[in-house]
Amino acid sequence: MLLRSGKRILKDFPYLLMIFFLVSCANNDSSEETEVSIVTSSTEVTEIVEDTVSPNFVKNPTVDEITEYSANISWIVEDDYGPPNISITLNDEILYTGKDSQFQITDLAAGTEYLVIIVASDSNQNITTKSITFTTLEILDNEPPRFIKSLTLDNVDYESATVSWEVEDLLSEFTLTLTINDEKIDNFNSPYVFSGLQPSTRYSIAIDAIDSEGNSASNSLTFQTLQDPNVVQTGLNFKKPLTISSISSSGAIATWEVQNQTGETQYTLSLGDLVIYEGKNTLFQLVNLEPNSYYELDLVAIDETQTSVSSFSSFTTSVYLDNLAPVFNKQATASDITTTSVVISWEATDNIGIDYYILKEGNSQIYQGSNTSRTVEGLVSTKDFTFTVEAFDKEGNSSISNVSFTTLTPTTTTTSSTSSTSTSSTSSTSTTTTTTTTTTTTTTTTTTTTTTTTTTTTTTTTTTTTTTTTTTTTTTTTTTTTTTTTTTTTTTTTTTTTTTTTLPPQMTWTSDTLNLKNINSTDYWPMGTGVTLEWSPSLDDWANGVPEELSSFNIYVNGVLNKNISYNSSISPQTTNITGLNTYTNYTIKIEALDTYGRETSNGPSESFSTPDGGSPVWDATPTLSSSSATQTNVNWQCSDDNGQTMSYWINSQRFKPGFSPTYVGQVYSGTGASGSSQSATITGLDSEYIYEFNVYCQDSAGNSRDLQIQLGIDR
């Protein structure tokens, strides 16, 4: 039979088992026959045979579930002696050891080819190696170019008009096509002046952008040129047609102007089929619009002679620009701390979604991806660490969360043992040893040997064990005495080396290079509550000829650290956005540089600016009517503004009889008052035959206004 034993196999082999001898001896003269019996038998012995069979891949390694940043490796392997051990290597780094049949590789780069080596080994070190290559997915460009400034019309007269725009693509190059009434324009840049137009003519302008991946976006508007001034005009006409400006992702401003008017002119502005304004103002602010959407506006002007003229305009809102940084709803935390490892966890949210995270220790990047936790190994015990997690959205806005911790100290284990202690000194030591043997005639010699063992542990507990062994020997000897003296001299020399590290000089700024952009821009920030910083680091060289090791920048807002930005040597200038500022507020931005030693400069550049009062007033108390009679009424309201200054108020009125069009009455009240205070106006001289409508306006010191129309029916 076959017996398995490690690397060896036993096979059959016969051998001599036993020999029996039977011998009988006779007395003196007699002899007996001597009988010898030999008995043999057969059994098994072992023959050594080496296990040289390597593990067998029943299913070769395959790759599936490939994404931009990960891939799954699977396999099936067998061996006669049980499941073999598997190791997976990527770029000379062992990612996995174990006995599983699959493994997910993460933290990969998009659009990159990788070589994976899988090694199967059994207990006898027989191995089988397989390799497989794969390429992670590319980050597909499915995003069209975006109009961060929509096609905007300016300076319209009877024969020309100016348009401007701003478009970008974050991933690809793009081309533009500009047309007017379907006629293509060559060699154009923003702004572009259309000349040679016809008076009193409607034109449609479109601009199309298409990137290298075939993604496209378009923007368009329609306008009408003015009348020819060389032709005598009578009656009501437009001096400035309906024009749309300050176009953002959610709003725009419509303006117009008439001439040759007789008396007061009433305007009706419609957005599609919806009337959005009726009154005498020549400006209207559109709000709550949808990003990247097309709108049409119609304006009708009627004077007191019932002469009417109309103007038409269309526009497209710009795309929404995300300037809001991610928010950490779970700050970075450290858990499962050991002497050499830690688990860092975090979680952030964003209005449009998180794109990726970066985990760093100092200036060393440890991880980049979408996971919200990471196990970090290979740390030094009993050391303080600070890790930084930075969350990025798709617009590049980022937020930082830091966590500090200390790795554990290794545990001391107490054991009992016999040890010797050697002492080194910086002096020379001389030792003299003398051995003496004396010649004596000794009958009895008694020798006593005493052994003492002392054990000391780091817990300051000392255990002393004494063992006494007594040996008695009785001899009779004659001994010749010989005396030998031996002198040994030992010299020990200790050398101490002291190393001194000299840090390079402190970095300093040599020029002020900080620039502020997009201040007060509602195209970039809601109500102008942000600013773009650009700077080109200009720092001195170290006196010893070593270039400065620039690490990062600290951004201070009004003396408070706002964010830390890693230095990127591949771009110039450096740039970042500061968002979430308050309106109508003074700010000072200052930048300081940090080197790789963590030292910060003190003479960095700074700039000051003020955010605009971009917010319209709000109604603390909706206008109401009280104490109404046939000829008068009281209008009551309460309006406030973020700047808290004095407000201007006025009330316009129009009246009508049921079944008839309204007639504009005009301004019936004007005044001022403190922001947020209760206001009241008494309107007199009313006619009981009419129904009155009132528009109450409140305006702050920055010119932002808010109106609300209320209707009063006179009790008769």
XYZ file of C-alpha atoms in Angstrom:
716
model
C 0.000 0.000 0.000
C 0.959 3.727 -0.292
C 1.496 5.932 2.767
C 1.756 9.704 2.427
C 4.176 11.398 4.787
C 5.188 14.948 3.908
C 7.434 14.758 0.929
C 8.025 10.952 1.193
C 6.182 7.807 0.079
C 6.547 4.272 1.539
C 6.834 1.259 -0.815
C 6.993 -2.622 -0.312
C 10.348 -4.269 0.516
C 10.941 -7.792 2.059
C 13.565 -8.321 4.712
C 14.662 -10.935 7.286
C 12.493 -10.622 10.359
C 13.750 -13.177 12.874
C 16.123 -16.150 13.260
C 15.529 -18.708 15.896
C 18.349 -20.900 17.102
C 17.567 -24.008 19.116
C 20.648 -25.579 20.679
C 20.743 -28.543 23.069
C 23.980 -29.776 24.696
C 24.572 -33.434 25.928
C 26.084 -34.562 29.247
C 29.848 -35.481 29.314
C 29.907 -38.452 27.029
C 26.631 -38.143 25.272
C 25.851 -35.778 22.517
C 22.590 -34.360 21.385
C 21.578 -33.233 17.991
C 21.649 -29.479 17.627
C 18.740 -28.020 15.753
C 18.823 -24.609 14.192
C 15.617 -23.049 12.885
C 15.499 -19.923 10.707
C 12.225 -18.180 10.264
C 11.752 -15.366 7.755
C 8.880 -13.008 7.264
C 7.879 -10.106 4.914
C 6.655 -6.507 5.734
C 6.871 -2.848 4.360
C 9.632 -0.178 4.508
C 9.639 3.469 3.294
C 11.205 4.859 0.164
C 11.586 8.692 -0.047
C 9.886 10.340 -3.042
C 9.905 14.193 -3.417
C 6.615 16.187 -3.944
C 7.462 18.157 -7.071
C 3.928 18.743 -8.352
C 3.048 22.467 -8.484
C -0.449 23.841 -7.844
C -2.740 23.729 -10.852
C -4.815 26.717 -12.042
C -8.134 25.078 -12.919
C -9.360 28.558 -13.921
C -6.750 31.017 -15.107
C -6.895 34.534 -13.610
C -9.534 36.777 -15.168
C -10.381 40.446 -14.718
C -13.901 41.871 -14.527
C -15.766 44.780 -12.962
C -13.169 47.163 -14.367
C -13.855 50.819 -13.548
C -11.774 53.997 -13.758
C -10.215 53.256 -10.371
C -10.636 49.518 -9.599
C -10.770 45.974 -10.985
C -11.689 42.509 -9.674
C -9.296 39.548 -10.133
C -10.637 35.956 -9.829
C -9.102 32.476 -10.244
C -9.470 28.778 -9.240
C -6.379 26.774 -8.192
C -5.992 23.251 -6.731
C -3.203 21.141 -5.181
C -2.955 17.531 -3.945
C -1.975 18.708 -0.472
C -4.759 21.232 0.084
C -5.495 24.875 -0.852
C -2.296 26.647 -1.830
C -1.296 30.105 -0.695
C -1.926 32.975 -3.162
C 0.021 36.213 -3.494
C -0.908 39.097 -5.815
C 1.691 41.630 -6.908
C 1.076 44.921 -8.722
C 3.965 47.186 -9.686
C 6.340 45.267 -7.381
C 3.993 45.770 -4.437
C 2.351 42.748 -2.808
C -1.324 43.617 -2.473
C -2.680 40.311 -1.147
C -1.655 37.017 0.467
C -4.139 34.334 1.428
C -6.195 31.448 0.140
C -9.178 33.277 -1.430
C -10.159 32.902 -5.060
C -10.742 36.585 -5.846
C -9.438 40.016 -4.914
C -10.510 43.578 -5.748
C -7.719 46.011 -6.589
C -8.532 49.637 -5.770
C -6.887 53.054 -5.865
C -5.963 52.728 -9.542
C -5.532 55.522 -12.076
C -8.005 55.971 -14.929
C -6.973 54.961 -18.458
C -3.865 53.088 -17.281
C -2.562 49.633 -18.179
C -1.583 47.355 -15.282
C 0.304 44.051 -15.015
C -0.822 41.740 -12.216
C 1.227 38.678 -11.158
C -0.522 35.866 -9.256
C 1.683 33.251 -7.528
C 0.266 29.985 -6.100
C 2.565 28.051 -3.714
C 2.012 24.814 -1.751
C 3.508 23.792 1.595
C 6.537 22.288 -0.142
C 7.335 25.573 -1.938
C 6.224 24.366 -5.328
C 4.885 27.386 -7.195
C 2.856 28.242 -10.260
C 2.916 31.791 -11.623
C 0.293 33.471 -13.788
C 0.090 37.033 -15.048
C -2.641 39.127 -16.560
C -2.864 42.674 -17.905
C -5.822 45.043 -17.973
C -6.514 48.723 -18.580
C -8.750 50.845 -16.381
C -11.538 52.800 -18.017
C -10.985 56.264 -19.347
C -12.773 59.174 -17.734
C -15.267 59.841 -20.507
C -15.936 63.402 -21.540
C -19.716 63.524 -21.765
C -19.966 67.112 -20.639
C -20.627 69.746 -23.303
C -18.928 73.142 -23.233
C -20.643 75.564 -20.928
C -21.507 79.219 -21.292
C -20.359 80.807 -18.060
C -21.419 84.122 -19.604
C -24.405 83.886 -21.920
C -24.682 85.621 -25.256
C -25.371 89.207 -24.220
C -26.556 92.163 -26.331
C -25.290 95.749 -25.980
C -25.244 99.056 -27.865
C -28.155 98.402 -30.207
C -28.966 101.139 -32.698
C -30.559 101.213 -36.130
C -27.608 99.633 -37.986
C -25.368 97.826 -35.469
C -25.312 95.796 -32.274
C -22.633 94.307 -30.017
C -22.691 90.824 -28.531
C -20.390 89.215 -25.966
C -20.034 85.785 -24.386
C -17.740 83.512 -22.430
C -17.549 79.757 -22.856
C -15.251 77.064 -21.419
C -14.745 73.303 -21.516
C -13.066 71.624 -18.570
C -11.853 68.512 -20.440
C -11.488 69.209 -24.164
C -10.697 71.811 -26.752
C -13.712 73.316 -28.482
C -14.646 75.362 -31.552
C -17.256 78.125 -31.942
C -19.657 78.998 -34.730
C -21.371 82.408 -34.778
C -24.383 83.133 -36.980
C -26.856 85.985 -37.535
C -30.123 85.055 -39.241
C -28.433 81.737 -40.197
C -25.517 83.544 -41.887
C -22.146 82.327 -40.579
C -19.583 84.826 -39.357
C -15.847 84.252 -39.776
C -12.959 85.575 -37.708
C -14.824 86.651 -34.577
C -13.957 87.212 -30.941
C -15.915 88.350 -27.908
C -17.117 91.084 -27.979
C -18.227 91.165 -31.609
C -19.882 94.118 -33.378
C -22.514 93.363 -36.028
C -22.579 96.221 -38.524
C -24.556 96.959 -41.662
C -27.881 95.970 -40.087
C -31.233 97.226 -41.284
C -33.401 99.592 -39.204
C -36.524 98.255 -37.482
C -35.502 94.683 -38.308
C -35.569 91.583 -36.134
C -32.344 89.531 -35.938
C -31.540 86.178 -34.394
C -27.989 85.501 -33.228
C -26.699 82.067 -32.225
C -23.339 80.791 -31.110
C -22.580 77.067 -31.015
C -19.710 75.356 -29.206
C -18.578 71.786 -29.931
C -15.666 70.042 -28.202
C -13.266 67.411 -29.530
C -15.492 64.604 -28.187
C -18.512 65.846 -30.120
C -20.352 67.350 -27.147
C -22.107 70.567 -28.124
C -23.843 73.523 -26.525
C -25.558 76.560 -27.979
C -26.676 79.987 -26.915
C -28.935 82.416 -28.744
C -30.849 85.677 -28.560
C -33.215 87.763 -30.696
C -33.458 91.544 -30.917
C -34.832 94.313 -33.087
C -32.880 97.283 -34.356
C -34.107 100.841 -33.802
C -35.862 103.076 -36.267
C -33.771 105.005 -38.782
C -33.074 108.419 -37.161
C -32.906 109.981 -40.607
C -36.575 109.234 -41.083
C -38.926 111.545 -39.199
C -40.716 109.620 -36.476
C -43.938 110.649 -34.868
C -45.721 109.351 -31.837
C -44.355 106.759 -29.481
C -41.104 105.014 -30.431
C -38.293 103.112 -28.728
C -35.096 105.017 -28.039
C -33.633 101.814 -26.631
C -35.302 98.485 -27.485
C -35.997 95.764 -24.954
C -32.487 94.707 -23.921
C -31.424 91.859 -21.628
C -28.283 92.249 -19.536
C -26.638 90.840 -16.380
C -27.630 87.347 -17.475
C -26.770 84.698 -14.893
C -27.831 81.115 -14.316
C -30.982 82.205 -12.444
C -31.765 85.773 -13.454
C -31.409 88.710 -15.818
C -32.276 92.408 -16.087
C -34.576 93.767 -18.783
C -34.272 97.461 -19.706
C -35.815 99.722 -22.340
C -36.431 103.374 -23.165
C -39.034 105.238 -25.269
C -39.090 108.692 -26.830
C -41.615 111.092 -28.312
C -44.056 110.016 -25.641
C -47.191 111.910 -24.758
C -47.729 111.992 -21.024
C -47.167 108.898 -18.899
C -46.376 105.595 -20.569
C -47.560 102.266 -19.266
C -45.518 99.137 -19.915
C -46.542 95.492 -20.006
C -43.760 92.885 -19.965
C -44.562 89.237 -20.703
C -42.426 86.131 -20.300
C -43.908 83.853 -22.919
C -47.659 83.950 -22.246
C -47.246 85.112 -18.654
C -47.464 88.821 -17.813
C -44.695 89.451 -15.287
C -44.778 93.235 -15.021
C -47.183 96.169 -15.502
C -46.140 99.691 -14.622
C -44.144 102.730 -15.703
C -40.631 101.563 -14.753
C -38.164 100.971 -17.575
C -36.252 98.260 -15.733
C -37.340 94.844 -14.529
C -35.266 92.181 -12.776
C -36.069 88.573 -13.655
C -35.409 86.050 -10.888
C -35.835 82.327 -10.213
C -34.982 81.334 -13.782
C -33.626 77.931 -14.712
C -29.938 77.541 -15.646
C -29.040 77.099 -19.322
C -32.631 77.788 -20.446
C -34.099 79.807 -23.328
C -36.605 82.603 -22.601
C -38.634 85.048 -24.750
C -39.794 88.476 -23.589
C -42.425 90.750 -25.142
C -42.773 94.407 -24.186
C -45.750 96.640 -25.042
C -45.647 100.394 -24.362
C -48.893 102.469 -24.347
C -49.038 106.237 -23.830
C -52.021 108.348 -22.810
C -53.123 108.663 -26.434
C -53.406 104.848 -26.535
C -50.544 104.725 -29.047
C -48.641 101.506 -28.579
C -45.316 100.064 -29.735
C -43.787 96.686 -28.973
C -40.329 95.206 -28.668
C -39.166 91.610 -28.499
C -36.083 89.966 -27.090
C -34.913 86.486 -26.220
C -31.966 85.152 -24.260
C -30.459 82.013 -22.734
C -29.380 81.816 -19.110
C -25.857 80.659 -18.358
C -24.973 77.347 -16.751
C -24.946 77.068 -13.002
C -21.498 77.722 -11.601
C -20.915 75.781 -8.461
C -18.869 77.831 -6.049
C -19.915 75.959 -2.934
C -17.256 73.818 -1.329
C -18.081 70.353 0.083
C -19.120 70.157 3.730
C -17.790 67.513 6.117
C -20.853 66.139 7.877
C -18.470 63.673 9.511
C -15.082 65.126 10.343
C -11.998 62.989 9.883
C -11.532 60.567 12.798
C -8.847 58.083 13.810
C -9.828 54.646 15.134
C -8.305 51.176 15.661
C -4.996 52.834 16.540
C -2.093 50.398 17.063
C 1.653 50.817 17.364
C 2.046 50.902 13.556
C -1.404 51.441 11.995
C -4.611 53.452 12.125
C -8.000 53.647 10.383
C -8.944 57.142 9.144
C -12.670 57.700 8.422
C -14.616 60.708 7.109
C -17.693 61.734 5.124
C -18.582 64.875 3.177
C -21.545 66.119 1.160
C -21.842 68.612 -1.685
C -24.677 70.335 -3.498
C -23.721 68.626 -6.777
C -21.850 65.640 -5.376
C -18.367 64.654 -4.208
C -15.894 63.835 -6.985
C -13.008 62.379 -4.948
C -11.015 62.594 -1.709
C -7.294 62.993 -1.055
C -5.725 61.706 2.177
C -2.327 63.113 3.121
C 0.119 62.899 5.994
C 2.082 66.106 5.813
C 3.027 66.537 2.150
C 2.816 62.816 1.374
C -0.323 61.704 -0.450
C -1.556 58.370 0.826
C -4.839 57.905 -1.013
C -7.029 59.380 -3.746
C -10.483 58.027 -4.547
C -14.126 57.916 -3.537
C -13.847 55.743 -0.405
C -14.603 57.312 2.974
C -12.115 55.328 5.069
C -8.536 54.131 4.766
C -6.286 51.836 6.786
C -2.784 53.284 7.010
C 0.059 50.955 8.013
C 3.807 51.225 8.485
C 3.637 53.999 11.085
C 6.190 54.590 13.844
C 5.140 53.712 17.390
C 4.712 56.345 20.095
C 4.637 59.211 17.599
C 2.247 62.103 16.973
C 0.614 62.204 13.518
C -1.693 64.644 11.752
C -3.637 63.450 8.707
C -5.518 65.710 6.285
C -8.556 64.739 4.226
C -9.495 67.062 1.352
C -12.863 66.639 -0.380
C -13.272 67.835 -3.998
C -16.397 68.355 -6.077
C -16.493 68.322 -9.897
C -15.921 72.075 -10.047
C -12.709 71.759 -8.067
C -14.107 73.308 -4.904
C -12.576 71.675 -1.854
C -12.761 71.510 1.916
C -10.265 70.167 4.454
C -10.655 68.118 7.618
C -7.733 67.277 9.907
C -7.299 64.603 12.572
C -4.392 64.154 15.007
C -3.497 61.077 17.053
C -0.583 59.258 18.681
C 0.369 55.681 17.868
C 0.518 53.242 20.781
C 3.612 52.324 22.756
C 4.721 48.667 22.466
C 3.642 46.527 25.466
C 6.482 45.259 27.806
C 6.344 41.520 28.641
C 7.784 40.332 32.057
C 9.693 37.006 32.024
C 11.964 35.171 34.504
C 15.461 34.400 33.173
C 19.135 34.276 34.121
C 21.105 37.137 32.681
C 24.495 38.733 32.991
C 25.203 42.416 32.894
C 28.172 43.960 31.143
C 29.240 47.518 31.750
C 31.133 49.689 29.282
C 33.119 52.665 30.408
C 35.252 55.267 28.721
C 38.336 54.461 30.901
C 41.051 51.825 30.644
C 40.831 48.903 33.102
C 43.645 46.622 34.236
C 42.801 43.180 35.636
C 45.249 40.890 37.454
C 44.435 37.204 37.943
C 46.512 34.958 40.268
C 46.178 31.159 40.328
C 47.852 29.209 43.145
C 48.225 25.387 43.535
C 49.586 24.042 46.825
C 51.222 20.580 47.325
C 49.590 18.822 50.265
C 48.920 15.401 51.511
C 45.225 15.285 51.994
C 43.161 12.527 53.402
C 39.745 14.149 53.104
C 38.747 17.144 51.019
C 35.341 18.776 51.271
C 34.300 21.190 48.533
C 31.255 23.458 48.779
C 29.926 25.269 45.718
C 27.381 28.058 46.016
C 25.539 29.461 42.946
C 23.444 32.612 43.106
C 21.140 33.752 40.292
C 19.527 37.179 40.213
C 16.834 38.168 37.688
C 15.730 41.753 37.218
C 12.757 42.804 35.014
C 11.681 46.193 33.692
C 8.772 46.204 36.093
C 11.285 46.875 38.926
C 10.359 43.573 40.574
C 13.459 41.574 41.537
C 13.464 37.843 42.217
C 16.549 36.260 43.851
C 17.105 32.521 43.799
C 19.921 30.854 45.746
C 20.906 27.265 45.072
C 23.418 25.472 47.285
C 25.099 22.250 46.152
C 27.424 20.341 48.471
C 29.735 17.637 47.189
C 31.908 15.515 49.490
C 34.856 13.672 48.098
C 37.297 11.467 50.055
C 40.643 10.925 48.417
C 44.193 10.112 49.333
C 46.557 11.974 47.110
C 49.949 13.454 46.959
C 50.002 16.766 45.191
C 52.850 18.831 43.969
C 52.280 22.499 44.388
C 52.725 24.831 41.428
C 52.046 28.529 41.619
C 51.143 30.445 38.445
C 50.430 34.125 38.253
C 48.694 35.564 35.161
C 48.146 39.256 34.566
C 45.614 40.429 31.924
C 45.119 44.018 30.913
C 41.937 45.042 29.043
C 41.451 48.480 27.500
C 38.000 49.736 26.411
C 37.635 52.898 24.326
C 34.307 54.616 23.639
C 33.934 57.179 20.827
C 31.009 59.629 20.834
C 29.938 61.354 17.568
C 27.686 64.410 17.671
C 25.778 65.411 14.496
C 24.427 68.930 14.181
C 21.715 69.752 11.573
C 21.517 73.326 10.425
C 18.174 74.400 8.906
C 18.243 76.668 5.876
C 17.248 80.288 6.299
C 13.570 81.245 6.590
C 11.767 81.934 3.307
C 10.507 85.468 2.682
C 8.382 87.043 -0.050
C 10.254 89.343 -2.425
C 7.243 90.965 -4.126
C 3.511 91.479 -3.795
C 1.880 89.316 -6.454
C -1.643 88.718 -5.150
C -4.459 89.501 -7.592
C -8.196 89.433 -6.870
C -10.639 88.504 -9.641
C -14.388 88.105 -10.101
C -15.125 90.446 -7.201
C -18.809 91.420 -7.063
C -19.560 89.031 -9.964
C -23.026 87.544 -9.777
C -22.070 85.305 -12.708
C -19.651 83.518 -10.372
C -21.070 83.968 -6.877
C -24.621 84.402 -5.584
C -24.950 88.109 -4.799
C -21.193 88.576 -5.199
C -20.238 86.592 -2.091
C -16.937 85.230 -3.363
C -13.585 86.115 -4.871
C -10.935 84.371 -6.981
C -7.311 84.592 -5.825
C -4.335 84.422 -8.185
C -0.714 84.704 -7.128
C 2.735 83.808 -8.409
C 5.037 82.795 -5.540
C 8.102 85.047 -5.572
C 10.353 83.949 -2.732
C 14.048 84.404 -1.986
C 16.633 81.692 -2.612
C 18.421 80.246 0.373
C 21.790 81.715 1.049
C 23.485 78.327 0.896
C 22.418 77.792 -2.681
C 19.703 75.232 -1.946
C 16.380 76.205 -3.580
C 13.469 76.768 -1.252
C 11.293 73.708 -0.629
C 7.938 75.395 -0.980
C 5.204 73.173 0.435
C 1.866 75.009 0.660
C 0.088 78.302 1.265
C -2.120 79.467 4.134
C -4.988 81.757 3.071
C -6.151 84.194 5.752
C -9.449 86.113 5.594
C -9.575 89.032 8.003
C -6.764 87.464 10.000
C -8.406 84.029 10.325
C -7.035 80.949 8.528
C -9.554 80.045 5.808
C -7.794 77.205 3.992
C -4.453 75.591 3.184
C -3.525 75.134 -0.485
C -0.805 72.716 -1.583
C 1.821 74.242 -3.849
C 1.496 73.060 -7.465
C 4.757 73.689 -9.309
C 3.212 72.744 -12.676
C 0.807 75.714 -12.836
C 1.274 79.448 -12.737
C -0.279 81.428 -11.259
C -1.553 79.548 -8.252
C -5.302 79.996 -7.837
C -8.162 79.267 -5.462
C -11.651 80.532 -4.673
C -12.863 82.031 -1.405
C -16.624 81.584 -1.063
C -19.329 82.046 1.523
C -18.535 85.714 2.163
C -21.132 88.089 3.548
C -22.619 90.834 1.438
C -21.820 94.475 2.092
C -18.690 93.571 4.108
C -15.026 94.654 4.054
C -12.449 91.883 3.701
C -8.656 91.582 3.708
C -7.051 88.537 2.085
C -3.486 87.574 3.033
C -1.308 84.706 1.791
C 1.636 83.148 3.603
C 3.951 80.406 2.329
C 5.053 77.284 4.232
C 8.225 75.266 3.602
C 8.698 71.541 4.100
C 9.766 72.173 7.726
C 6.370 73.727 8.464
C 7.813 77.232 8.853
C 5.534 80.050 7.716
C 6.495 83.374 6.156
C 5.294 86.600 7.743
C 5.478 89.134 4.894
C 3.098 87.582 2.370
C 0.986 89.713 0.018
C -2.456 90.973 0.979
C -5.360 92.765 -0.700
C -8.547 94.358 0.611
C -11.960 94.620 -1.016
C -15.658 94.991 -0.232
C -18.470 92.677 -1.228
C -21.502 94.328 -2.800
C -24.922 94.673 -1.349
C -26.315 92.177 -3.788
C -29.440 91.239 -1.919
C -32.757 92.871 -2.472
C -34.781 93.990 0.540
C -37.208 91.535 2.064
C -40.730 92.025 3.349
C -40.809 91.529 7.078
C -44.530 92.309 6.993
C -46.494 92.089 3.753
C -48.103 95.412 2.773
C -51.671 95.640 3.956
C -54.521 98.139 3.864
C -56.316 99.520 6.882
C -58.785 102.254 7.838
C -60.157 102.290 4.287
C -63.066 104.536 3.341
C -64.626 105.785 0.120
C -61.907 108.415 -0.328
C -58.795 107.244 1.539
C -56.877 104.252 2.900
C -53.767 103.495 4.912
C -50.992 101.326 3.417
C -48.884 99.519 6.019
C -45.635 97.584 5.525
C -42.302 96.577 7.028
C -39.210 96.055 4.874
C -35.579 95.359 5.834
C -32.212 94.949 4.167
C -28.960 93.223 4.963
C -26.933 96.438 5.177
C -29.254 97.839 7.829
C -29.239 101.389 6.508
C -32.035 103.835 5.779
C -34.561 102.636 3.219
C -36.401 104.618 0.553
C -40.088 103.943 0.021
C -42.624 104.961 -2.595
C -46.070 103.873 -3.698
C -47.434 103.922 -7.249
C -51.118 103.526 -8.004
C -53.448 102.724 -10.852
C -57.218 102.483 -10.924
C -59.901 100.824 -13.006
C -63.601 100.119 -13.222
C -64.720 96.507 -13.439
C -64.612 95.389 -17.051
C -62.259 98.223 -18.125
C -58.484 98.470 -18.542
C -56.568 100.090 -15.678
C -55.421 103.692 -15.816
C -52.123 104.715 -14.279
C -52.543 107.256 -11.517
C -48.874 107.822 -10.664
C -46.835 108.063 -7.521
C -48.998 108.704 -4.489
C -46.358 108.499 -1.732
C -42.592 108.713 -1.170
C -40.522 108.742 2.001
C -37.689 107.176 3.976
C -37.390 105.083 7.102
C -35.101 102.838 9.073
C -34.548 99.336 7.808
C -36.918 96.892 9.491
C -39.153 99.574 11.006
C -42.934 99.628 10.634
C -44.106 102.085 7.965
C -47.495 103.536 7.097
C -48.805 105.955 4.448
C -52.231 107.558 4.206
C -53.513 107.747 0.617
C -56.253 110.341 0.116
C -58.331 111.697 -2.767
C -59.672 108.295 -3.857
C -62.742 107.999 -6.082
C -65.399 105.618 -4.853
C -66.279 104.597 -8.392
C -62.888 102.951 -8.919
C -60.951 99.996 -7.680
C -57.354 100.890 -6.816
C -54.126 98.923 -7.049
C -50.986 99.963 -5.231
C -47.366 99.002 -5.851
C -45.278 99.476 -2.725
C -41.530 99.828 -3.317
C -38.699 99.617 -0.811
C -35.137 100.335 -1.907
C -31.823 100.055 -0.024
C -28.833 102.359 -0.264
C -27.255 100.152 -2.935
C -30.224 100.658 -5.260
C -31.706 97.199 -4.781
C -35.487 97.377 -4.697
C -38.451 95.175 -4.024
C -42.102 95.852 -4.852
C -45.396 94.170 -4.082
C -48.745 94.889 -5.666
C -51.904 94.904 -3.545
C -55.488 95.530 -4.611
C -58.073 97.594 -2.766
C -61.796 97.500 -3.467
C -63.621 100.533 -2.083
C -66.675 99.745 0.070
C -69.692 101.620 -1.236
